[in-house]
Coordinates of C-alpha atoms in Angstrom, one line a residue:
A279 CA 42.1 2.6 61.1
P280 CA 44.5 -0.3 61.0
P281 CA 43.2 -3.3 58.9
A282 CA 41.3 -5.9 60.8
V283 CA 43.8 -8.5 59.7
L284 CA 47.4 -7.6 60.1
P285 CA 50.2 -8.8 57.8
T286 CA 52.5 -11.5 59.2
E287 CA 56.2 -11.0 59.6
E288 CA 56.7 -13.4 56.8
D289 CA 54.5 -11.2 54.6
V290 CA 56.6 -8.2 55.4
I291 CA 59.9 -10.0 54.8
S292 CA 58.8 -11.4 51.5
A293 CA 57.5 -7.9 50.3
M294 CA 60.8 -6.3 51.3
A295 CA 62.8 -9.0 49.5
S296 CA 60.7 -9.0 46.3
A297 CA 59.3 -5.4 46.3
E298 CA 56.0 -7.1 45.3
G299 CA 53.0 -4.8 46.0
L300 CA 55.3 -1.9 47.0
R301 CA 55.1 1.5 45.3
V302 CA 56.1 5.1 46.1
V303 CA 53.8 8.1 46.1
F304 CA 54.8 11.7 46.4
Q305 CA 53.3 14.4 48.6
P306 CA 54.2 17.8 47.3
Q307 CA 55.4 20.7 49.5
Y308 CA 54.5 24.3 48.7
D309 CA 55.5 27.8 49.4
L310 CA 52.4 28.8 51.4
Q311 CA 52.2 32.3 50.0
S312 CA 52.9 31.8 46.3
K313 CA 51.5 28.2 46.2
R314 CA 54.5 27.2 44.2
M315 CA 55.6 23.6 44.5
V316 CA 59.0 23.6 46.3
G317 CA 59.6 19.8 46.8
A318 CA 57.9 16.6 47.8
E319 CA 58.2 13.7 50.2
A320 CA 58.4 10.2 48.9
L321 CA 56.1 7.8 50.8
I322 CA 55.8 4.1 50.7
R323 CA 52.6 2.3 49.9
W324 CA 52.0 -1.5 50.2
Q325 CA 49.2 -3.3 48.5
H326 CA 49.0 -6.7 50.3
P327 CA 47.5 -9.5 48.1
R328 CA 45.0 -10.6 50.7
I329 CA 44.6 -7.6 53.1
G330 CA 44.7 -4.8 50.6
D331 CA 46.3 -1.5 51.5
V332 CA 48.5 -1.7 54.6
P333 CA 48.9 1.7 56.2
P334 CA 52.5 2.9 56.7
A335 CA 51.7 3.2 60.5
V336 CA 51.4 -0.6 60.5
L337 CA 54.2 -1.4 57.9
I338 CA 57.0 0.9 59.1
P339 CA 57.2 -0.4 62.8
M340 CA 57.2 -4.0 61.5
V341 CA 60.0 -3.2 59.0
N342 CA 62.1 -1.5 61.7
R343 CA 61.4 -4.3 64.2
L344 CA 62.6 -6.9 61.7
G345 CA 65.7 -4.9 60.9
L346 CA 64.6 -4.4 57.2
D347 CA 64.7 -0.6 57.3
L348 CA 67.7 -0.3 55.0
L349 CA 66.0 -2.5 52.4
L350 CA 62.9 -0.4 52.5
F351 CA 65.0 2.8 52.3
S352 CA 66.9 1.5 49.3
F353 CA 63.6 0.7 47.5
I354 CA 62.2 4.2 48.1
E355 CA 65.6 5.9 47.3
K356 CA 65.7 4.1 44.0
C357 CA 62.2 5.3 43.1
A358 CA 63.0 8.8 44.2
I359 CA 66.2 9.0 42.0
E360 CA 64.2 7.7 39.0
T361 CA 61.6 10.4 39.7
L362 CA 64.3 13.1 40.1
L363 CA 65.6 12.1 36.6
A364 CA 62.1 12.4 35.2
L365 CA 61.7 15.8 36.9
D366 CA 65.0 16.9 35.4
K367 CA 63.9 15.9 31.9
A368 CA 60.9 18.1 32.4
G369 CA 63.0 21.0 33.6
V370 CA 61.8 20.9 37.2
G371 CA 64.6 21.2 39.8
I372 CA 62.9 20.5 43.0
P373 CA 64.3 18.2 45.7
L374 CA 62.6 15.0 47.0
A375 CA 62.7 13.8 50.6
V376 CA 63.1 10.2 51.7
N377 CA 62.3 9.0 55.2
A378 CA 65.0 7.2 57.2
S379 CA 65.2 5.7 60.6
A380 CA 68.2 6.5 62.8
D381 CA 69.5 2.9 62.2
T382 CA 69.3 3.5 58.4
I383 CA 71.2 6.8 58.7
C384 CA 73.8 5.1 60.8
A385 CA 74.3 2.2 58.4
P386 CA 78.0 1.9 57.5
G387 CA 78.9 3.6 54.3
L388 CA 75.4 5.1 53.6
A389 CA 76.7 8.5 52.7
D390 CA 79.3 7.1 50.2
R391 CA 76.8 4.7 48.6
L392 CA 74.1 7.4 48.2
A393 CA 76.7 9.9 46.8
A394 CA 77.8 7.2 44.3
Q395 CA 74.1 6.6 43.2
M396 CA 73.6 10.3 42.7
R397 CA 76.8 10.6 40.7
R398 CA 75.8 7.8 38.5
A399 CA 72.4 9.4 37.9
G400 CA 74.2 12.7 37.2
L401 CA 72.2 14.5 39.9
P402 CA 73.5 16.9 42.6
P403 CA 73.2 15.4 46.1
K404 CA 71.2 18.4 47.3
R405 CA 68.2 17.1 45.3
L406 CA 67.8 14.2 47.7
K407 CA 66.8 15.0 51.2
I408 CA 67.1 12.5 54.1
E409 CA 64.4 12.8 56.7
L410 CA 65.0 11.4 60.2
T411 CA 61.7 10.0 61.3
E412 CA 61.9 8.6 64.8
E413 CA 62.9 9.2 68.3
I414 CA 66.4 7.9 69.2
S415 CA 68.0 7.0 72.4
A416 CA 70.7 9.2 73.8
S417 CA 73.3 6.4 73.5
D418 CA 73.0 6.6 69.7
S419 CA 73.3 10.3 69.4
L420 CA 77.1 10.5 68.9
R421 CA 76.9 7.9 66.1
L422 CA 73.9 9.6 64.5
S423 CA 75.5 13.0 64.7
A424 CA 78.6 11.6 62.9
S425 CA 76.4 9.9 60.2
I426 CA 74.4 13.1 59.6
T427 CA 77.7 15.1 59.3
A428 CA 78.9 12.5 56.7
L429 CA 75.7 12.9 54.7
R430 CA 75.9 16.7 54.8
A431 CA 79.6 16.6 53.8
K432 CA 78.6 14.8 50.6
G433 CA 76.1 17.6 49.9
F434 CA 72.8 15.9 51.1
Q435 CA 70.3 17.9 53.1
V436 CA 69.1 16.3 56.3
S437 CA 65.7 17.0 57.8
L438 CA 64.3 16.4 61.3
D439 CA 60.7 15.1 61.0
D440 CA 57.8 15.5 63.5
F441 CA 59.4 18.3 65.6
G442 CA 57.2 19.0 68.6
A443 CA 56.0 15.4 68.9
G444 CA 58.6 13.9 71.3
A445 CA 60.6 15.0 74.3
A446 CA 64.0 14.2 72.7
T447 CA 63.6 16.5 69.7
L448 CA 64.9 19.7 71.3
A449 CA 68.0 17.9 72.6
L450 CA 68.4 16.4 69.1
L451 CA 68.2 19.8 67.5
S452 CA 70.9 21.3 69.7
Q453 CA 73.3 18.3 69.1
M454 CA 72.7 17.5 65.4
P455 CA 73.6 19.5 62.3
F456 CA 70.2 19.5 60.5
D457 CA 69.3 21.6 57.5
E458 CA 65.6 21.5 58.0
M459 CA 62.9 20.7 60.6
K460 CA 59.3 19.7 60.1
I461 CA 56.6 20.7 62.5
D462 CA 54.5 17.7 63.6
G463 CA 51.0 17.5 62.1
A464 CA 49.2 17.1 65.4
L465 CA 50.4 20.6 66.5
V466 CA 49.3 22.1 63.2
R467 CA 45.8 20.4 63.4
A468 CA 45.3 22.0 66.8
V469 CA 46.4 25.5 65.7
A470 CA 43.0 26.9 64.9
Q471 CA 41.4 25.7 68.2
A472 CA 44.2 25.9 70.7
P473 CA 46.0 29.2 71.4
A474 CA 48.7 27.2 73.1
S475 CA 49.6 25.4 69.9
R476 CA 50.0 28.8 68.2
E477 CA 52.4 29.9 70.9
I478 CA 54.4 26.6 70.4
I479 CA 54.5 27.1 66.6
T480 CA 55.6 30.7 67.1
G481 CA 58.4 29.4 69.3
I482 CA 59.3 26.7 66.7
V483 CA 59.5 29.4 64.0
A484 CA 61.9 31.4 66.3
L485 CA 64.0 28.2 66.9
A486 CA 64.3 27.5 63.2
Q487 CA 65.6 31.0 62.7
L488 CA 68.0 30.7 65.6
F489 CA 69.4 27.4 64.2
N490 CA 69.2 28.7 60.6
L491 CA 67.0 25.9 59.6
R492 CA 64.4 25.7 56.8
L493 CA 61.0 25.0 58.4
V494 CA 58.3 22.8 56.8
T495 CA 54.8 22.5 58.4
E496 CA 53.2 19.1 58.0
G497 CA 49.6 18.0 58.3
I498 CA 47.8 21.2 56.9
E499 CA 44.3 19.8 56.5
D500 CA 42.1 22.8 56.0
P501 CA 42.6 25.9 53.9
S502 CA 41.9 28.3 56.8
T503 CA 45.0 27.0 58.6
I504 CA 47.2 28.1 55.7
A505 CA 46.6 31.9 56.3
L506 CA 47.0 31.4 60.0
L507 CA 50.4 29.6 59.5
C508 CA 51.6 32.4 57.2
Q509 CA 50.8 34.9 60.0
L510 CA 52.8 32.8 62.4
G511 CA 55.8 33.0 60.0
C512 CA 55.6 29.5 58.5
R513 CA 56.7 29.7 54.9
F514 CA 56.6 26.1 53.5
G515 CA 54.1 23.3 54.1
Q516 CA 52.4 20.1 53.1
G517 CA 49.1 18.4 53.8
Y518 CA 45.7 17.5 52.4
A519 CA 44.6 21.1 52.1
L520 CA 47.4 21.6 49.7
A521 CA 47.7 18.2 48.0
R522 CA 47.3 14.6 48.8
P523 CA 50.1 12.1 48.1
M524 CA 50.1 11.4 44.4
E525 CA 51.0 8.5 42.2
G526 CA 54.3 9.1 40.3
A527 CA 52.7 10.0 36.9
D528 CA 50.2 12.5 38.5
F529 CA 53.0 14.0 40.6
L530 CA 55.2 14.6 37.5
R531 CA 52.2 16.2 35.7
N532 CA 51.5 18.5 38.6
A533 CA 55.2 19.4 39.1
Q534 CA 55.4 20.5 35.5
L535 CA 52.3 22.7 35.9
A536 CA 53.4 24.2 39.2

């Protein structure tokens, strides 16, 4: 549930400018059959001095509305690169995914800037995955497509988040050069009860094969769903039944054990 008191726009601007109270947690992704950790998603957390934890569902829309999405992305990307370096030291070569709005992906020079960051860190670009997280209007689709192409030309992987949640996603998939798609958690949560959502997931698995995309299933919340998803042809997933988002140090420990 959203907090009873919402942060003000000033609060959000000041947090983005100073990074005060911001931190990044990591939710691991697994091979559903072998239970091997294959990657993780970097997620923002904000501890507000008065309100306490502000959920991303409150923070992200405010950040986007205020046009601060690139600042937030830069903060998460910096944490992700530091964590990739720590993983490297531990001999763990998994990629990390960072969420980005369409505006962020279309920011001038993003691909060049990210490529330079990764070069400085001595990391191959394929270790940082960019995840498109929101619906976009058709008017932006040409610019977005060009921006995704630029990222992929530099060696970054690009993922389409929440597939199955919005009407525009199928059109997006046919127009954009993605490497990966993620099945929306709401579909996954319904899979045990609703035969229709099984049909939809089976269709999405076929689509992923058709477009030659890696498929990740989000929102896996109970262990019985894992076997069912494996039957439907889903290979990779994330969710509370597998692992909750972890603080950096815990994540590094778990990644080394995996």
